[in-house]
Short mmCIF file of C-alpha atoms in Angstrom, two decimals:
data_model
loop_
_atom_site.label_atom_id
_atom_site.label_comp_id
_atom_site.label_asym_id
_atom_site.label_seq_id
_atom_site.Cartn_x
_atom_site.Cartn_y
_atom_site.Cartn_z
CA MET A 1 160.06 141.80 177.57
CA GLU A 2 160.82 139.79 181.43
CA LYS A 3 156.70 138.81 181.85
CA TRP A 4 156.65 137.52 178.01
CA SER A 5 159.87 135.66 178.63
CA LEU A 6 158.63 134.40 181.82
CA MET A 7 155.17 133.41 180.10
CA THR A 8 157.25 131.71 176.81
CA ILE A 9 159.28 129.58 179.39
CA THR A 10 156.57 128.23 180.98
CA VAL A 11 154.27 127.99 178.14
CA LEU A 12 157.55 125.67 177.04
CA LEU A 13 157.53 124.33 180.26
CA ALA A 14 153.69 123.08 179.44
CA LEU A 15 154.13 122.03 176.04
CA THR A 16 157.13 119.68 177.18
CA VAL A 17 154.78 117.58 179.46
CA ARG A 18 152.07 117.33 176.82
CA TRP A 19 154.63 116.16 174.01
CA ALA A 20 155.65 113.37 177.07
CA VAL A 21 152.70 112.40 177.70
CA SER A 22 151.45 111.86 173.56
CA LEU A 23 154.29 109.19 173.25
CA GLY A 24 152.10 107.08 175.36
CA SER A 25 149.12 105.26 175.27
CA TYR A 26 145.95 106.64 173.43
CA SER A 27 142.17 105.10 174.12
CA GLY A 28 141.68 101.61 172.32
CA ALA A 29 145.08 101.14 170.67
CA GLY A 30 145.40 97.69 169.95
CA LYS A 31 142.02 96.34 170.66
CA PRO A 32 139.20 95.69 168.10
CA PRO A 33 136.43 95.59 167.38
CA MET A 34 135.63 99.28 168.65
CA TYR A 35 139.34 100.56 169.61
CA GLY A 36 138.60 103.94 171.03
CA ASP A 37 138.12 107.41 171.55
CA TYR A 38 141.54 108.03 168.90
CA GLU A 39 139.83 105.32 166.53
CA ALA A 40 136.79 107.53 166.89
CA GLN A 41 138.13 110.64 165.90
CA ARG A 42 139.91 109.58 162.97
CA HIS A 43 136.43 107.45 161.92
CA TRP A 44 134.58 110.69 162.00
CA GLN A 45 137.44 112.20 159.72
CA GLU A 46 137.03 109.11 156.70
CA ILE A 47 133.07 109.68 156.59
CA THR A 48 132.96 113.42 156.35
CA TYR A 49 135.37 112.92 153.84
CA ASN A 50 134.12 110.92 152.00
CA LEU A 51 130.32 110.80 152.53
CA PRO A 52 128.00 114.19 151.25
CA ILE A 53 126.74 116.86 154.27
CA ARG A 54 123.81 115.05 154.13
CA GLN A 55 124.93 111.38 155.46
CA TRP A 56 127.27 112.87 157.98
CA TYR A 57 124.51 112.08 161.02
CA PHE A 58 122.64 109.31 158.53
CA ASN A 59 122.53 105.68 159.86
CA THR A 60 123.76 104.12 155.76
CA SER A 61 125.89 100.78 153.66
CA ASP A 62 128.75 103.60 154.52
CA ASN A 63 128.13 105.38 157.13
CA ASN A 64 127.50 102.31 160.03
CA LEU A 65 125.94 104.28 163.36
CA LEU A 66 126.79 101.52 165.84
CA TYR A 67 130.68 102.01 165.40
CA TRP A 68 132.08 105.32 166.48
CA GLY A 69 128.40 106.88 164.62
CA LEU A 70 129.43 111.69 164.35
CA ASP A 71 126.99 112.55 167.25
CA TYR A 72 128.36 115.61 168.30
CA PRO A 73 127.35 119.26 166.74
CA PRO A 74 128.07 120.21 162.93
CA LEU A 75 131.83 122.20 164.52
CA THR A 76 133.12 118.35 165.27
CA ALA A 77 132.48 117.78 161.91
CA TYR A 78 133.82 120.33 160.12
CA HIS A 79 137.02 120.14 162.03
CA SER A 80 137.13 117.02 161.43
CA PHE A 81 136.56 117.25 157.99
CA VAL A 82 139.50 119.69 158.02
CA CYS A 83 141.78 117.72 159.62
CA ALA A 84 141.27 114.79 156.95
CA TYR A 85 141.57 117.04 154.09
CA ILE A 86 145.36 117.61 155.47
CA ALA A 87 145.16 114.12 156.38
CA LYS A 88 144.63 112.84 152.58
CA LEU A 89 147.66 114.53 151.10
CA ILE A 90 149.85 113.70 153.65
CA ASN A 91 148.24 109.71 153.38
CA PRO A 92 145.17 108.47 151.26
CA ASP A 93 145.38 105.26 153.33
CA TRP A 94 144.70 107.34 156.95
CA VAL A 95 141.36 108.41 155.81
CA ALA A 96 139.81 105.22 152.53
CA LEU A 97 136.24 104.40 152.98
CA HIS A 98 136.03 101.07 154.68
CA THR A 99 139.44 100.05 154.86
CA SER A 100 141.47 102.22 156.78
CA ARG A 101 138.92 101.43 160.17
CA GLY A 102 141.66 100.31 162.80
CA TYR A 103 144.33 102.42 161.26
CA GLU A 104 146.86 102.22 163.55
CA SER A 105 150.83 103.05 162.43
CA GLN A 106 152.81 105.81 163.77
CA PRO A 107 153.12 108.57 161.25
CA HIS A 108 149.14 108.42 162.08
CA LYS A 109 150.14 108.77 165.68
CA LEU A 110 151.80 111.19 164.55
CA PHE A 111 149.46 113.81 162.65
CA MET A 112 147.03 112.77 165.18
CA ARG A 113 148.70 113.85 168.01
CA THR A 114 149.62 117.25 166.39
CA THR A 115 146.17 117.90 165.64
CA VAL A 116 145.80 118.02 169.18
CA PHE A 117 149.15 120.19 169.72
CA VAL A 118 147.66 122.55 167.24
CA ALA A 119 144.45 122.81 168.64
CA ASP A 120 145.76 124.21 171.27
CA LEU A 121 149.02 126.17 170.71
CA LEU A 122 145.98 127.93 168.38
CA VAL A 123 142.47 128.06 170.65
CA TYR A 124 143.62 127.06 174.44
CA ILE A 125 146.90 128.01 175.45
CA PRO A 126 146.63 131.32 174.04
CA ALA A 127 143.61 131.97 176.03
CA VAL A 128 145.04 131.31 179.20
CA ILE A 129 147.73 133.13 178.81
CA LEU A 130 145.53 136.31 177.68
CA TYR A 131 143.20 135.48 180.61
CA CYS A 132 145.99 135.47 183.37
CA PHE A 133 147.98 138.30 181.99
CA SER A 134 143.50 140.18 182.59
CA LEU A 135 143.79 139.75 186.33
CA LYS A 136 144.81 142.62 188.37
CA GLU A 137 145.66 141.14 191.22
CA THR A 138 147.64 139.10 189.49
CA SER A 139 148.70 141.45 187.44
CA ALA A 140 152.78 141.30 188.45
CA LYS A 141 154.76 139.96 186.06
CA LYS A 142 155.92 136.71 187.91
CA LYS A 143 152.30 136.21 189.45
CA ALA A 144 150.88 135.93 185.72
CA SER A 145 153.77 133.35 184.83
CA THR A 146 152.86 131.53 188.31
CA CYS A 147 149.17 131.64 187.60
CA ALA A 148 149.17 129.93 183.57
CA LEU A 149 151.74 127.05 185.00
CA CYS A 150 149.20 125.58 187.33
CA ILE A 151 146.51 126.16 184.63
CA LEU A 152 148.43 124.84 181.56
CA LEU A 153 149.95 121.39 184.53
CA TYR A 154 146.59 120.42 185.71
CA PRO A 155 146.61 116.78 185.03
CA GLY A 156 143.47 116.01 184.36
CA LEU A 157 143.14 117.23 181.01
CA ILE A 158 147.00 116.97 179.11
CA LEU A 159 146.79 113.35 180.01
CA ILE A 160 142.89 112.86 178.48
CA ASP A 161 143.12 114.92 175.50
CA HIS A 162 147.42 114.42 175.14
CA GLY A 163 147.20 110.91 176.32
CA HIS A 164 143.34 109.19 176.10
CA PHE A 165 142.54 111.37 172.88
CA GLN A 166 140.22 114.14 172.72
CA TYR A 167 140.58 118.25 171.72
CA PRO A 168 140.60 121.10 173.26
CA LEU A 169 138.63 123.24 170.52
CA SER A 170 135.12 123.34 172.92
CA LEU A 171 136.71 124.09 176.62
CA GLY A 172 139.51 126.97 174.63
CA LEU A 173 136.88 128.66 172.78
CA ALA A 174 134.68 128.68 176.51
CA LEU A 175 137.39 130.06 177.74
CA TRP A 176 137.29 132.98 175.06
CA ALA A 177 134.38 134.16 175.84
CA VAL A 178 135.04 134.03 179.79
CA LEU A 179 137.82 136.34 178.67
CA CYS A 180 135.69 138.42 175.84
CA LEU A 181 132.78 138.71 179.41
CA SER A 182 135.72 139.62 181.06
CA HIS A 183 136.62 143.36 178.94
CA ASP A 184 132.55 143.65 178.29
CA TRP A 185 133.45 142.32 174.69
CA ASP A 186 129.57 140.58 175.19
CA LEU A 187 128.80 140.07 171.24
CA LEU A 188 131.91 138.79 171.04
CA GLY A 189 131.76 136.48 173.69
CA SER A 190 128.74 135.18 172.49
CA VAL A 191 130.15 134.01 169.58
CA ALA A 192 133.26 132.15 171.00
CA PHE A 193 130.32 130.40 173.46
CA CYS A 194 128.30 130.01 170.79
CA LEU A 195 131.24 128.19 168.81
CA ALA A 196 132.18 126.26 171.52
CA LEU A 197 128.40 125.03 172.48
CA ASN A 198 128.35 123.77 168.66
CA TYR A 199 131.77 122.21 168.98
CA LYS A 200 130.24 119.70 172.17
CA GLN A 201 126.93 119.97 172.87
CA MET A 202 127.95 119.43 177.25
CA GLU A 203 128.89 123.02 176.48
CA LEU A 204 125.40 123.41 177.76
CA TYR A 205 127.13 122.61 181.00
CA HIS A 206 128.28 126.33 181.34
CA SER A 207 125.33 127.69 179.14
CA LEU A 208 122.93 128.93 182.08
CA PRO A 209 125.69 130.74 183.99
CA PHE A 210 126.10 132.72 180.33
CA PHE A 211 122.81 133.55 179.88
CA CYS A 212 122.14 134.78 183.00
CA TYR A 213 125.21 137.16 183.28
CA LEU A 214 123.87 138.51 180.21
CA LEU A 215 120.67 138.51 181.00
CA GLY A 216 121.58 139.68 184.61
CA LYS A 217 123.82 142.87 182.97
CA CYS A 218 120.73 143.90 180.40
CA PHE A 219 117.98 143.57 183.87
CA LYS A 220 121.02 145.79 185.28
CA LYS A 221 120.82 148.20 182.05
CA GLY A 222 117.35 148.80 182.13
CA LEU A 223 114.96 146.65 179.52
CA LYS A 224 113.54 150.36 178.25
CA GLY A 225 116.81 151.46 177.45
CA LYS A 226 120.82 149.88 177.14
CA GLY A 227 119.42 147.08 178.28
CA LEU A 228 117.11 146.37 175.78
CA VAL A 229 119.32 147.08 173.47
CA LEU A 230 121.75 144.55 174.31
CA LEU A 231 119.58 142.10 174.52
CA ALA A 232 118.41 142.67 171.39
CA LYS A 233 122.23 142.46 169.89
CA LEU A 234 122.84 139.16 172.09
CA ALA A 235 119.67 137.50 170.67
CA GLY A 236 120.71 137.80 167.21
CA THR A 237 124.20 137.21 167.72
CA VAL A 238 123.06 133.90 169.35
CA LEU A 239 120.81 133.50 165.85
CA LEU A 240 122.62 134.79 163.56
CA SER A 241 125.74 132.09 164.99
CA PHE A 242 123.76 129.18 164.88
CA ALA A 243 122.45 129.52 161.86
CA ALA A 244 126.24 129.71 160.65
CA CYS A 245 126.56 126.64 161.96
CA TRP A 246 123.92 124.75 160.75
CA LEU A 247 123.65 126.35 157.78
CA PRO A 248 124.85 123.03 155.78
CA PHE A 249 122.14 121.47 157.89
CA GLY A 250 118.79 123.67 157.50
CA THR A 251 117.78 123.39 154.32
CA ASP A 252 115.91 120.05 155.53
CA VAL A 253 113.44 119.64 158.57
CA GLU A 254 114.87 115.61 158.89
CA GLN A 255 117.98 116.82 158.85
CA ILE A 256 118.22 119.43 161.79
CA MET A 257 115.94 117.16 163.88
CA GLN A 258 118.42 113.59 162.44
CA VAL A 259 121.15 116.22 164.32
CA LEU A 260 119.38 115.94 167.42
CA ARG A 261 119.05 113.14 168.18
CA ARG A 262 122.26 111.77 167.40
CA LEU A 263 123.51 114.95 170.05
CA PHE A 264 120.54 114.09 173.10
CA PRO A 265 120.45 110.15 173.03
CA ILE A 266 117.87 109.95 176.13
CA ASP A 267 115.38 106.66 174.83
CA ARG A 268 120.23 105.84 176.05
CA GLY A 269 118.68 105.54 179.21
CA LEU A 270 119.89 107.90 182.69
CA PHE A 271 123.80 106.45 182.24
CA GLU A 272 125.66 107.09 179.40
CA ALA A 273 128.75 105.25 180.13
CA CYS A 274 127.76 103.89 183.64
CA MET A 275 125.19 100.81 182.86
CA PHE A 276 125.41 99.23 185.69
CA SER A 277 123.89 95.68 185.13
CA SER A 278 124.42 93.85 188.92
CA PRO A 279 126.38 96.08 191.94
CA THR A 280 129.93 94.69 190.91
CA HIS A 281 129.92 95.53 187.15
CA CYS A 282 130.17 98.70 185.48
CA PRO A 283 132.42 99.21 182.20
CA ASP A 284 132.91 102.76 182.56
CA LYS A 285 132.51 104.58 186.14
CA VAL A 286 131.43 107.50 186.77
CA ALA A 287 132.19 109.54 189.30
CA ASN A 288 128.16 111.71 190.00
CA ILE A 289 125.30 111.07 192.29
CA TRP A 290 123.69 107.96 189.70
CA CYS A 291 126.93 105.56 188.83
CA SER A 292 127.52 105.35 193.35
CA LEU A 293 123.57 105.31 194.15
CA SER A 294 122.86 102.09 191.13
CA VAL A 295 126.18 100.77 193.62
CA LEU A 296 122.88 100.15 196.04
CA ILE A 297 120.08 99.99 193.82
CA LYS A 298 119.58 99.43 190.30
CA ILE A 299 117.92 102.28 189.08
CA LYS A 300 117.52 101.33 185.92
CA ASN A 301 115.71 98.07 187.07
CA VAL A 302 112.81 100.76 189.62
CA ILE A 303 112.78 103.44 186.91
CA SER A 304 111.92 103.58 183.81
CA PRO A 305 113.62 105.54 181.53
CA ARG A 306 111.36 108.85 180.84
CA THR A 307 110.78 108.59 184.15
CA GLN A 308 115.24 108.66 184.88
CA LEU A 309 115.60 111.45 182.68
CA LYS A 310 112.73 113.83 184.77
CA LEU A 311 113.64 112.95 188.50
CA SER A 312 117.50 113.81 186.30
CA PHE A 313 116.48 117.34 185.54
CA ALA A 314 114.21 117.95 188.64
CA VAL A 315 117.21 117.39 190.96
CA THR A 316 119.84 119.37 187.76
CA PHE A 317 117.78 122.61 188.11
CA LEU A 318 117.20 122.73 191.06
CA SER A 319 120.60 121.68 192.21
CA LEU A 320 121.66 124.92 190.11
CA LEU A 321 119.16 127.27 191.09
CA PRO A 322 119.93 128.86 193.61
CA ALA A 323 123.79 130.18 191.83
CA CYS A 324 121.86 131.13 188.54
CA ILE A 325 118.98 133.68 190.52
CA LYS A 326 122.17 135.02 192.71
CA LEU A 327 123.88 135.87 188.75
CA THR A 328 120.88 137.58 187.70
CA VAL A 329 119.92 139.48 190.46
CA GLN A 330 123.33 140.55 190.79
CA PRO A 331 125.52 140.39 187.85
CA SER A 332 129.41 140.10 188.45
CA LEU A 333 132.29 138.20 186.33
CA ARG A 334 133.54 136.52 190.00
CA GLY A 335 130.09 135.65 191.07
CA PHE A 336 130.20 134.33 186.64
CA LYS A 337 132.96 132.54 187.14
CA PHE A 338 132.44 130.96 190.48
CA ALA A 339 128.71 130.10 188.89
CA LEU A 340 130.30 128.04 186.23
CA VAL A 341 132.14 126.00 188.41
CA SER A 342 129.31 125.97 190.37
CA CYS A 343 126.11 125.04 187.62
CA ALA A 344 128.90 122.78 185.54
CA LEU A 345 129.39 120.13 188.90
CA SER A 346 125.29 120.42 189.67
CA PHE A 347 125.68 118.68 185.04
CA PHE A 348 128.26 116.43 185.94
CA LEU A 349 126.26 114.92 189.40
CA PHE A 350 122.82 115.25 188.55
CA SER A 351 122.02 115.01 184.55
CA PHE A 352 121.15 112.92 182.22
CA GLN A 353 123.91 110.52 180.64
CA VAL A 354 127.59 111.79 181.82
CA HIS A 355 130.75 110.37 181.27
CA GLU A 356 133.52 110.27 183.55
CA LYS A 357 135.81 112.63 181.15
CA SER A 358 132.74 114.91 181.62
CA ILE A 359 135.01 116.39 184.80
CA LEU A 360 136.67 118.43 182.83
CA LEU A 361 134.09 120.99 182.10
CA VAL A 362 134.05 121.88 185.69
CA SER A 363 137.10 122.20 186.15
CA VAL A 364 138.25 124.88 183.61
CA PRO A 365 135.79 127.32 185.87
CA VAL A 366 138.00 125.44 189.01
CA CYS A 367 141.26 126.88 186.91
CA LEU A 368 140.22 130.16 186.66
CA ILE A 369 139.77 130.68 189.91
CA ILE A 370 143.10 129.20 191.07
CA ASN A 371 144.37 132.54 192.24
CA GLU A 372 141.20 132.95 194.11
CA ILE A 373 140.99 130.04 196.36
CA PRO A 374 144.34 128.52 195.53
CA PHE A 375 143.66 125.84 198.08
CA MET A 376 140.22 124.69 197.57
CA ALA A 377 141.05 124.73 193.19
CA THR A 378 144.22 122.66 193.58
CA TRP A 379 142.10 120.41 195.95
CA PHE A 380 139.53 120.04 193.17
CA LEU A 381 141.34 119.31 190.11
CA LEU A 382 143.69 116.53 191.99
CA VAL A 383 140.35 114.48 192.92
CA SER A 384 139.08 114.68 189.68
CA THR A 385 142.57 114.11 187.85
CA PHE A 386 141.77 111.11 190.51
CA SER A 387 138.35 110.39 190.03
CA LEU A 388 139.75 109.67 185.80
CA LEU A 389 141.89 107.24 187.38
CA PRO A 390 140.20 104.06 185.75
CA LEU A 391 139.58 105.05 183.00
CA LEU A 392 143.49 106.04 182.26
CA LEU A 393 144.53 102.82 182.99
CA LYS A 394 142.68 101.46 180.67
CA ASP A 395 144.00 103.60 178.40
CA GLY A 396 147.67 102.82 179.78
CA LEU A 397 148.91 106.09 181.07
CA LEU A 398 149.20 104.97 184.53
CA LEU A 399 153.64 106.13 184.11
CA ALA A 400 151.70 110.04 183.20
CA TYR A 401 149.36 109.83 185.56
CA ALA A 402 151.73 108.98 188.04
CA VAL A 403 154.07 112.30 187.13
CA THR A 404 152.18 114.81 186.43
CA THR A 405 149.53 114.57 189.39
CA PRO A 406 152.36 114.74 192.20
CA ALA A 407 154.22 117.65 189.89
CA PHE A 408 150.78 119.42 189.90
CA LEU A 409 150.34 119.67 193.57
CA ALA A 410 154.43 120.47 194.35
CA VAL A 411 153.99 123.59 192.11
CA CYS A 412 150.58 124.58 192.98
CA LEU A 413 152.50 123.89 197.08
CA ALA A 414 155.36 126.28 195.79
CA SER A 415 153.28 128.71 192.97
CA PHE A 416 150.57 130.22 196.53
CA SER A 417 151.57 127.84 199.28
CA ILE A 418 148.80 126.50 199.43
CA LEU A 419 148.70 125.20 203.04
CA GLU A 420 148.58 128.78 204.39
CA LYS A 421 145.86 129.86 202.26
CA THR A 422 143.09 127.70 204.89
CA SER A 423 141.48 130.48 206.52
CA ALA A 424 137.84 130.96 206.09
CA GLU A 425 138.68 134.73 204.91
CA ASP A 426 141.49 132.42 202.21
CA LEU A 427 138.41 130.14 201.41
CA GLN A 428 136.32 132.87 200.69
CA LEU A 429 134.25 131.49 203.75
CA LYS A 430 134.30 135.25 205.96
CA ALA A 431 130.76 135.96 205.68
CA PHE A 432 129.17 132.43 205.72
CA SER A 433 131.40 132.75 209.28
CA LEU A 434 129.85 135.32 210.72
CA SER A 435 126.84 134.67 209.48
CA LEU A 436 127.28 131.32 211.93
CA LYS A 437 127.23 134.08 214.62
CA GLY A 438 127.41 131.46 218.20
CA TYR A 439 129.45 129.36 216.56
CA MET A 440 132.49 131.33 215.82
CA SER A 441 134.88 129.69 218.39
CA TRP A 442 134.25 126.13 215.98
CA PHE A 443 135.92 128.51 213.42
CA LYS A 444 139.07 129.91 215.24
CA SER A 445 140.13 125.95 214.02
CA PHE A 446 138.95 125.19 210.98
CA PRO A 447 142.42 126.60 209.16
CA ARG A 448 143.84 122.92 210.73
CA ILE A 449 140.48 121.02 209.95
CA VAL A 450 140.60 121.30 206.95
CA ARG A 451 144.44 121.04 206.53
CA SER A 452 143.34 117.82 208.19
CA LEU A 453 140.61 116.76 205.78
CA PHE A 454 142.77 117.51 202.70
CA LEU A 455 145.51 115.42 203.75
CA LEU A 456 143.52 112.47 204.59
CA SER A 457 141.35 112.72 201.42
CA LEU A 458 145.69 113.04 199.93
CA SER A 459 145.96 109.68 201.17
CA LEU A 460 142.95 108.42 201.01
CA MET A 461 143.80 109.00 196.45
CA ALA A 462 147.25 107.73 197.53
CA VAL A 463 146.45 104.79 198.06
CA LEU A 464 143.33 103.53 196.16
CA SER A 465 145.57 104.61 192.94
CA VAL A 466 148.27 102.26 194.56
CA LEU A 467 146.09 99.50 194.91
CA SER A 468 144.10 100.00 191.61
CA ALA A 469 147.12 99.30 189.67
CA ALA A 470 148.71 97.10 191.76
CA VAL A 471 146.71 94.89 193.90
CA PRO A 472 143.79 92.13 191.40
CA PRO A 473 140.45 92.42 193.07
CA PRO A 474 138.72 89.68 194.28
CA GLN A 475 137.60 87.87 191.40
CA SER A 476 133.63 87.80 193.32
CA LEU A 477 134.25 92.22 192.37
CA PRO A 478 136.08 92.36 189.55
CA ASP A 479 134.66 96.28 189.88
CA LEU A 480 135.70 96.96 192.99
CA PHE A 481 138.71 99.70 192.72
CA PRO A 482 137.05 101.34 189.66
CA LEU A 483 133.99 101.47 191.77
CA ALA A 484 135.99 102.57 195.16
CA VAL A 485 137.48 105.33 192.95
CA ALA A 486 133.97 106.19 191.47
CA VAL A 487 132.39 106.58 195.03
CA VAL A 488 135.16 108.65 196.80
CA SER A 489 135.44 110.96 194.10
CA CYS A 490 131.65 111.72 193.82
CA LEU A 491 131.25 112.34 198.00
CA HIS A 492 134.26 114.73 197.53
CA PHE A 493 132.36 116.69 194.24
CA LEU A 494 129.01 117.01 196.51
CA LEU A 495 130.61 118.74 199.09
CA PHE A 496 132.21 120.58 196.57
CA LEU A 497 129.16 121.76 195.12
CA VAL A 498 128.15 123.48 198.86
CA TYR A 499 131.38 125.22 199.31
CA PHE A 500 130.80 126.37 196.43
CA ASN A 501 127.33 127.56 196.26
CA VAL A 502 128.36 128.65 200.02
CA VAL A 503 130.81 131.18 198.44
CA ILE A 504 128.32 132.47 195.84
CA LEU A 505 124.83 133.00 198.53
CA TRP A 506 127.00 134.44 200.82
CA ASP A 507 129.84 136.84 198.87
CA SER A 508 130.58 139.65 200.68
CA LYS A 509 133.05 140.54 197.41
CA ASN A 510 130.26 141.05 195.12
CA ARG A 511 132.80 143.42 192.63
CA GLY A 512 130.27 145.19 189.82
CA GLN A 513 131.23 144.93 186.57
CA LYS A 514 135.32 145.95 187.16
CA LYS A 515 137.18 144.92 184.17
CA MET A 516 138.19 141.85 185.89
CA SER A 517 137.62 139.52 189.56
#
């Protein structure tokens, strides 16, 4: 009973923080004509409720795709329809075709915020709680609730879901998939991940680790025996899951092709939001390599869109290849979780049309290993939240950012004593340090160096946060601070990518198929 009491307090605290953040502004509030992501979600409810399924993804007189046209997979559309059905019962004006465009009111805001809360309570939060209880090394009552508290108070996800406005369903379903695989429920895990992928196509960031881990398990069991049976079951499960999700669209090839064109608009070029027309102008600043390089090199003016796609694919593939090969050859749950982080970060840094919110696809897997490498995980989660600063400022979420980020750091300091967890062994770098042989003397001062770099990083992020919020930029460089945030964050992420790959490749703690690593 005591462990559930502690966990109940943890969940109530997490919900209180979410509620407090939700009282503030949201994406595009009072900013016509396009408003923001809040309006996008409301508009999808309007479209899915009032139009037949065959028109959801097509440009028609009733569905202008240039105004927040539906560009997520079918499960997002079905979810929008369910929300719209409830909204219609409460107030038909909220989803009235055409006339509801840009609708804003306090009752409607309460309804929309409530739908996010429900998604959190039904999908994301239960997955986090069960995951933390399943961790062997955190099986003690206090440890499980402490781990859950740190994960549930991660500010990046709270600020985007309950501030900016989006649903945590795809990440929650992906968490359920990880939880199932950790208990050897491979078929259920495959279903959960297929649902996540059919809710948001960005779950492709996590697809290769799932594929490589399950394929590695099949190889390990032997492809002439149990492994072949498992492979056939997994293939059948995936096909059936996709067929169920796409069933309403499966009767017409053109319907399927149109949905795919909406999901993957490759003709837009390399940049989703970061379309640099000059080194000083960028509407949305993404902390990946292409946006950072475009400060110096106008990539979109030098390379054609098709070549950009090929270059992006090649660099992304090469960067995630080592982790995927290691996971396939030596499948382990610990390796799987680290590969989720490494591969998602490779996609974020190098892939095609990346949005700044996509860093959450890296952050949630990092949350899963916060008990193993608390220092580096906390550092990464702070940087990921900082990388969202330009978006948060645009949405009027400065106060929420300024409160939740230091609070999260304080919780991690109190829970894990992270400043004392900086040795090579604590950072899972012991095997790597031993391989350096003649350079071992340098590693004696490693903990002090790492702590100094961490404090320097925090100071830099704090200074840039204050400057971004309080100091007007020079007229000749209106995007100076957002660009600085993006470049500084990108440099951090590149170093983290190297670190996570080193941990994976020099892994000396291969725990095989234990229940949970």
